[in-house]
PDB file of C-alpha atoms in Angstrom:
ATOM      1  CA  MET A   1      22.426 215.151  14.435  1.00  0.00           C
ATOM      2  CA  SER A   2      22.768 218.664  12.740  1.00  0.00           C
ATOM      3  CA  PRO A   3      22.854 218.309   8.767  1.00  0.00           C
ATOM      4  CA  LEU A   4      26.718 219.699   9.101  1.00  0.00           C
ATOM      5  CA  SER A   5      27.530 216.409  11.094  1.00  0.00           C
ATOM      6  CA  PRO A   6      28.056 213.873   8.065  1.00  0.00           C
ATOM      7  CA  LEU A   7      29.969 216.367   6.116  1.00  0.00           C
ATOM      8  CA  LEU A   8      32.349 217.379   8.697  1.00  0.00           C
ATOM      9  CA  LEU A   9      32.655 213.258   9.321  1.00  0.00           C
ATOM     10  CA  LEU A  10      33.758 212.634   5.645  1.00  0.00           C
ATOM     11  CA  LEU A  11      36.157 215.611   5.865  1.00  0.00           C
ATOM     12  CA  TYR A  12      37.462 214.055   8.992  1.00  0.00           C
ATOM     13  CA  LEU A  13      38.226 210.697   7.170  1.00  0.00           C
ATOM     14  CA  LEU A  14      39.077 211.522   3.707  1.00  0.00           C
ATOM     15  CA  PRO A  15      42.532 212.723   4.562  1.00  0.00           C
ATOM     16  CA  LEU A  16      42.707 209.534   6.462  1.00  0.00           C
ATOM     17  CA  SER A  17      41.831 207.497   3.293  1.00  0.00           C
ATOM     18  CA  LEU A  18      44.272 209.012   1.462  1.00  0.00           C
ATOM     19  CA  GLN A  19      47.802 207.613   0.355  1.00  0.00           C
ATOM     20  CA  THR A  20      50.834 209.490   2.227  1.00  0.00           C
ATOM     21  CA  LEU A  21      53.523 210.567  -0.299  1.00  0.00           C
ATOM     22  CA  THR A  22      57.088 210.861   0.789  1.00  0.00           C
ATOM     23  CA  ASP A  23      58.451 214.857   1.028  1.00  0.00           C
ATOM     24  CA  ASN A  24      60.218 214.241  -2.219  1.00  0.00           C
ATOM     25  CA  GLN A  25      57.272 212.785  -4.064  1.00  0.00           C
ATOM     26  CA  LYS A  26      55.029 215.962  -2.716  1.00  0.00           C
ATOM     27  CA  LYS A  27      57.771 218.214  -4.015  1.00  0.00           C
ATOM     28  CA  LEU A  28      58.339 216.498  -7.466  1.00  0.00           C
ATOM     29  CA  CYS A  29      54.760 215.423  -7.966  1.00  0.00           C
ATOM     30  CA  THR A  30      53.143 218.448  -7.756  1.00  0.00           C
ATOM     31  CA  THR A  31      54.755 221.478  -9.666  1.00  0.00           C
ATOM     32  CA  ASN A  32      54.329 225.346  -9.194  1.00  0.00           C
ATOM     33  CA  ASP A  33      56.038 226.892 -12.322  1.00  0.00           C
ATOM     34  CA  ASN A  34      56.594 229.860 -13.494  1.00  0.00           C
ATOM     35  CA  GLY A  35      55.820 231.820  -9.997  1.00  0.00           C
ATOM     36  CA  ASP A  36      52.086 230.930  -9.235  1.00  0.00           C
ATOM     37  CA  ILE A  37      50.711 231.074 -12.252  1.00  0.00           C
ATOM     38  CA  TRP A  38      50.842 227.579 -13.587  1.00  0.00           C
ATOM     39  CA  LYS A  39      50.408 224.916 -10.913  1.00  0.00           C
ATOM     40  CA  TYR A  40      50.141 220.933 -11.666  1.00  0.00           C
ATOM     41  CA  ASP A  41      49.462 218.293  -9.328  1.00  0.00           C
ATOM     42  CA  LEU A  42      50.448 214.475 -10.518  1.00  0.00           C
ATOM     43  CA  THR A  43      49.119 213.275  -7.256  1.00  0.00           C
ATOM     44  CA  PRO A  44      46.133 211.618  -8.550  1.00  0.00           C
ATOM     45  CA  LEU A  45      48.254 209.117 -10.861  1.00  0.00           C
ATOM     46  CA  GLY A  46      49.489 207.818  -6.842  1.00  0.00           C
ATOM     47  CA  ALA A  47      45.693 206.907  -6.534  1.00  0.00           C
ATOM     48  CA  VAL A  48      45.324 204.412  -9.254  1.00  0.00           C
ATOM     49  CA  THR A  49      46.153 200.794  -7.641  1.00  0.00           C
ATOM     50  CA  THR A  50      47.980 198.755 -10.292  1.00  0.00           C
ATOM     51  CA  PRO A  51      50.487 200.333 -12.782  1.00  0.00           C
ATOM     52  CA  PHE A  52      49.739 201.826 -16.023  1.00  0.00           C
ATOM     53  CA  THR A  53      51.010 199.587 -18.845  1.00  0.00           C
ATOM     54  CA  VAL A  54      52.699 200.291 -21.976  1.00  0.00           C
ATOM     55  CA  THR A  55      53.559 197.328 -24.703  1.00  0.00           C
ATOM     56  CA  GLN A  56      55.809 198.068 -27.520  1.00  0.00           C
ATOM     57  CA  GLY A  57      56.948 195.175 -29.336  1.00  0.00           C
ATOM     58  CA  MET A  58      58.432 192.391 -26.895  1.00  0.00           C
ATOM     59  CA  TRP A  59      58.355 194.722 -24.269  1.00  0.00           C
ATOM     60  CA  ILE A  60      55.876 195.517 -21.466  1.00  0.00           C
ATOM     61  CA  TYR A  61      56.634 198.582 -19.222  1.00  0.00           C
ATOM     62  CA  HIS A  62      54.795 199.132 -16.000  1.00  0.00           C
ATOM     63  CA  ILE A  63      54.724 202.558 -14.573  1.00  0.00           C
ATOM     64  CA  ALA A  64      54.081 203.709 -11.009  1.00  0.00           C
ATOM     65  CA  LEU A  65      54.275 207.307 -10.083  1.00  0.00           C
ATOM     66  CA  CYS A  66      53.532 209.553  -7.268  1.00  0.00           C
ATOM     67  CA  GLY A  67      52.405 206.413  -4.647  1.00  0.00           C
ATOM     68  CA  GLU A  68      53.041 202.944  -4.151  1.00  0.00           C
ATOM     69  CA  ALA A  69      54.852 201.150  -7.020  1.00  0.00           C
ATOM     70  CA  ASN A  70      52.874 197.897  -7.017  1.00  0.00           C
ATOM     71  CA  ILE A  71      54.488 196.385  -9.616  1.00  0.00           C
ATOM     72  CA  ASP A  72      54.180 192.463  -9.502  1.00  0.00           C
ATOM     73  CA  ALA A  73      57.611 191.932 -11.634  1.00  0.00           C
ATOM     74  CA  ALA A  74      59.669 194.088  -9.081  1.00  0.00           C
ATOM     75  CA  PRO A  75      58.497 193.910  -5.684  1.00  0.00           C
ATOM     76  CA  LYS A  76      60.680 195.359  -3.811  1.00  0.00           C
ATOM     77  CA  LEU A  77      60.143 198.865  -5.061  1.00  0.00           C
ATOM     78  CA  LYS A  78      58.126 200.497  -3.113  1.00  0.00           C
ATOM     79  CA  GLU A  79      57.973 204.205  -4.741  1.00  0.00           C
ATOM     80  CA  ASP A  80      58.174 205.628  -7.940  1.00  0.00           C
ATOM     81  CA  ALA A  81      59.152 203.395 -10.750  1.00  0.00           C
ATOM     82  CA  ILE A  82      59.437 202.153 -14.165  1.00  0.00           C
ATOM     83  CA  VAL A  83      59.937 198.563 -14.930  1.00  0.00           C
ATOM     84  CA  GLN A  84      60.595 196.664 -18.565  1.00  0.00           C
ATOM     85  CA  VAL A  85      59.473 193.208 -18.816  1.00  0.00           C
ATOM     86  CA  GLY A  86      59.916 190.997 -21.779  1.00  0.00           C
ATOM     87  CA  GLY A  87      62.599 190.092 -24.049  1.00  0.00           C
ATOM     88  CA  THR A  88      63.442 186.181 -23.457  1.00  0.00           C
ATOM     89  CA  LYS A  89      66.479 184.694 -21.557  1.00  0.00           C
ATOM     90  CA  GLY A  90      66.028 181.241 -22.647  1.00  0.00           C
ATOM     91  CA  ASP A  91      64.808 178.463 -20.359  1.00  0.00           C
ATOM     92  CA  GLU A  92      65.173 181.339 -17.346  1.00  0.00           C
ATOM     93  CA  GLY A  93      61.769 183.265 -18.522  1.00  0.00           C
ATOM     94  CA  TYR A  94      61.196 187.006 -19.149  1.00  0.00           C
ATOM     95  CA  GLU A  95      63.807 189.621 -18.527  1.00  0.00           C
ATOM     96  CA  ILE A  96      63.399 192.387 -15.973  1.00  0.00           C
ATOM     97  CA  HIS A  97      64.757 195.456 -15.995  1.00  0.00           C
ATOM     98  CA  VAL A  98      64.112 198.775 -13.582  1.00  0.00           C
ATOM     99  CA  VAL A  99      63.997 201.504 -15.936  1.00  0.00           C
ATOM    100  CA  GLY A 100      63.908 204.205 -13.290  1.00  0.00           C
ATOM    101  CA  THR A 101      63.052 204.089  -9.525  1.00  0.00           C
ATOM    102  CA  GLN A 102      63.637 207.731  -8.424  1.00  0.00           C
ATOM    103  CA  ILE A 103      62.304 211.348  -9.896  1.00  0.00           C
ATOM    104  CA  ALA A 104      65.179 212.947 -10.062  1.00  0.00           C
ATOM    105  CA  ALA A 105      64.179 216.104 -11.686  1.00  0.00           C
ATOM    106  CA  ARG A 106      60.599 218.033 -13.024  1.00  0.00           C
ATOM    107  CA  TYR A 107      60.324 221.070 -15.063  1.00  0.00           C
ATOM    108  CA  GLY A 108      57.687 222.408 -16.939  1.00  0.00           C
ATOM    109  CA  GLY A 109      55.748 224.689 -18.901  1.00  0.00           C
ATOM    110  CA  GLU A 110      52.760 226.401 -19.865  1.00  0.00           C
ATOM    111  CA  MET A 111      50.664 222.972 -20.594  1.00  0.00           C
ATOM    112  CA  TRP A 112      53.472 220.575 -20.185  1.00  0.00           C
ATOM    113  CA  VAL A 113      55.825 218.752 -17.671  1.00  0.00           C
ATOM    114  CA  ASN A 114      58.886 216.613 -17.944  1.00  0.00           C
ATOM    115  CA  LEU A 115      59.562 214.085 -15.498  1.00  0.00           C
ATOM    116  CA  VAL A 116      62.986 212.657 -14.917  1.00  0.00           C
ATOM    117  CA  LEU A 117      63.469 209.283 -13.214  1.00  0.00           C
ATOM    118  CA  ASN A 118      67.079 207.953 -12.328  1.00  0.00           C
ATOM    119  CA  GLU A 119      68.410 204.766 -10.908  1.00  0.00           C
ATOM    120  CA  GLY A 120      67.786 202.313 -12.936  1.00  0.00           C
ATOM    121  CA  ASP A 121      69.673 199.214 -13.769  1.00  0.00           C
ATOM    122  CA  THR A 122      72.444 199.316 -15.515  1.00  0.00           C
ATOM    123  CA  TYR A 123      73.043 198.515 -19.199  1.00  0.00           C
ATOM    124  CA  THR A 124      74.925 195.376 -19.851  1.00  0.00           C
ATOM    125  CA  HIS A 125      76.369 195.571 -23.270  1.00  0.00           C
ATOM    126  CA  HIS A 126      75.700 199.185 -24.021  1.00  0.00           C
ATOM    127  CA  CYS A 127      75.601 203.149 -22.947  1.00  0.00           C
ATOM    128  CA  ASN A 128      78.767 202.539 -21.355  1.00  0.00           C
ATOM    129  CA  ASN A 129      77.118 200.410 -18.473  1.00  0.00           C
ATOM    130  CA  SER A 130      75.563 203.204 -17.511  1.00  0.00           C
ATOM    131  CA  ALA A 131      72.330 203.281 -15.321  1.00  0.00           C
ATOM    132  CA  ARG A 132      69.054 203.520 -16.842  1.00  0.00           C
ATOM    133  CA  LYS A 133      67.122 206.329 -17.049  1.00  0.00           C
ATOM    134  CA  ALA A 134      63.764 207.450 -18.413  1.00  0.00           C
ATOM    135  CA  GLN A 135      61.521 210.768 -19.231  1.00  0.00           C
ATOM    136  CA  ILE A 136      58.209 211.290 -19.340  1.00  0.00           C
ATOM    137  CA  MET A 137      56.543 214.371 -20.921  1.00  0.00           C
ATOM    138  CA  PHE A 138      53.216 215.019 -19.963  1.00  0.00           C
ATOM    139  CA  ILE A 139      51.076 217.178 -21.996  1.00  0.00           C
ATOM    140  CA  CYS A 140      48.056 219.010 -21.913  1.00  0.00           C
ATOM    141  CA  ASN A 141      44.679 217.369 -22.954  1.00  0.00           C
ATOM    142  CA  PRO A 142      41.807 218.576 -21.011  1.00  0.00           C
ATOM    143  CA  ASP A 143      39.701 215.663 -22.184  1.00  0.00           C
ATOM    144  CA  ALA A 144      42.146 212.950 -21.519  1.00  0.00           C
ATOM    145  CA  GLY A 145      41.316 212.598 -17.576  1.00  0.00           C
ATOM    146  CA  LEU A 146      44.186 210.649 -16.183  1.00  0.00           C
ATOM    147  CA  GLY A 147      45.452 209.194 -19.741  1.00  0.00           C
ATOM    148  CA  LYS A 148      47.612 206.839 -20.502  1.00  0.00           C
ATOM    149  CA  PRO A 149      51.675 206.952 -21.261  1.00  0.00           C
ATOM    150  CA  GLN A 150      53.026 205.732 -24.706  1.00  0.00           C
ATOM    151  CA  ILE A 151      56.549 205.042 -25.148  1.00  0.00           C
ATOM    152  CA  LEU A 152      58.472 207.053 -27.732  1.00  0.00           C
ATOM    153  CA  ASP A 153      61.554 205.443 -28.008  1.00  0.00           C
ATOM    154  CA  GLU A 154      64.670 203.838 -26.057  1.00  0.00           C
ATOM    155  CA  ARG A 155      68.156 205.843 -26.747  1.00  0.00           C
ATOM    156  CA  ASN A 156      70.776 203.095 -26.123  1.00  0.00           C
ATOM    157  CA  ASP A 157      72.765 203.867 -29.210  1.00  0.00           C
ATOM    158  CA  LYS A 158      74.553 206.437 -27.551  1.00  0.00           C
ATOM    159  CA  THR A 159      77.693 206.277 -25.479  1.00  0.00           C
ATOM    160  CA  ASP A 160      77.022 208.893 -22.786  1.00  0.00           C
ATOM    161  CA  TYR A 161      73.431 209.745 -22.197  1.00  0.00           C
ATOM    162  CA  CYS A 162      70.785 206.904 -22.923  1.00  0.00           C
ATOM    163  CA  PHE A 163      66.983 207.045 -22.111  1.00  0.00           C
ATOM    164  CA  TYR A 164      63.527 205.825 -22.748  1.00  0.00           C
ATOM    165  CA  MET A 165      61.181 208.721 -23.743  1.00  0.00           C
ATOM    166  CA  PHE A 166      57.409 208.464 -22.845  1.00  0.00           C
ATOM    167  CA  GLU A 167      54.682 210.763 -23.932  1.00  0.00           C
ATOM    168  CA  TRP A 168      51.585 211.175 -21.575  1.00  0.00           C
ATOM    169  CA  THR A 169      48.665 213.280 -22.318  1.00  0.00           C
ATOM    170  CA  THR A 170      46.487 213.930 -19.419  1.00  0.00           C
ATOM    171  CA  ASN A 171      44.326 217.035 -17.847  1.00  0.00           C
ATOM    172  CA  LEU A 172      46.594 216.743 -14.854  1.00  0.00           C
ATOM    173  CA  VAL A 173      49.032 219.390 -16.535  1.00  0.00           C
ATOM    174  CA  CYS A 174      46.182 221.826 -17.829  1.00  0.00           C
ATOM    175  CA  PRO A 175      46.535 225.200 -16.307  1.00  0.00           C
ATOM    176  CA  ASP A 176      42.830 226.081 -14.865  1.00  0.00           C
ATOM    177  CA  ASN A 177      42.595 228.846 -17.604  1.00  0.00           C
ATOM    178  CA  ALA A 178      43.540 226.789 -20.334  1.00  0.00           C
ATOM    179  CA  LYS A 179      40.784 224.060 -19.710  1.00  0.00           C
ATOM    180  CA  GLY A 180      39.197 223.454 -22.908  1.00  0.00           C
ATOM    181  CA  ALA A 181      41.789 225.471 -25.018  1.00  0.00           C
ATOM    182  CA  ALA A 182      44.210 222.858 -26.163  1.00  0.00           C
ATOM    183  CA  ARG A 183      42.905 219.561 -27.559  1.00  0.00           C
ATOM    184  CA  GLY A 184      45.557 216.688 -28.082  1.00  0.00           C
ATOM    185  CA  MET A 185      48.577 218.474 -28.704  1.00  0.00           C
ATOM    186  CA  SER A 186      52.019 216.808 -28.873  1.00  0.00           C
ATOM    187  CA  VAL A 187      55.381 218.302 -28.752  1.00  0.00           C
ATOM    188  CA  PHE A 188      57.147 215.438 -29.873  1.00  0.00           C
TER     189      PHE A 188
END
C-alpha cells in the first residue's frame, strides 16, 4: 500500500461523516459579505451534538444552529432552533416556548454577523400575539473558539416588534486577515 492510500481513504470517508445541511442552512450558515473579501462559516456550530445553553433568571435557552436541533424539550424540531424553558405552570411543570425555528435573514460586516430566527411560538399576553423571534449577533474574537452565547434582552414590551437578543463572541466570524486583531470586542 502506498503512503498516499491512507490519506486518500481519509479524504474519501471524511465527507461521509459530516452532517448534511439543507440548502437553506448552507446558504445562511455560510456568508460571503462585501463581495469576496469577508467570508464566514458558522457550520461548525452544527457539529456540536448538544445545544448551547444560556441561563437567565428562571429561564434556560437551548440554541442549536446550522445542524440538527437535538433539543430534548422540543424533540419535534429538526434543524435550527432556540427554545426557552423555565418559569412555572403550577402542577404542570415548566413552560416551554419555541423562540425561533428558521433562520430568516443574515447580514454582517467586517467582524460580525447577525442572524434573525423567525417562526417561534406566539406570545399569549403581549406583543400583539405575534410570533416570537430572535436575533443572534456573532462578534469576532479570535481567541474564543466556538464561543458561548449570552442573552442580552427580551424585548416584549413593544406592540409591533418584539424579539430576543443574543450576543455570541466566536472566532467563526473573524476574517482571516483579522486573526489576532480584535480581542473580545462588543457591539452592544
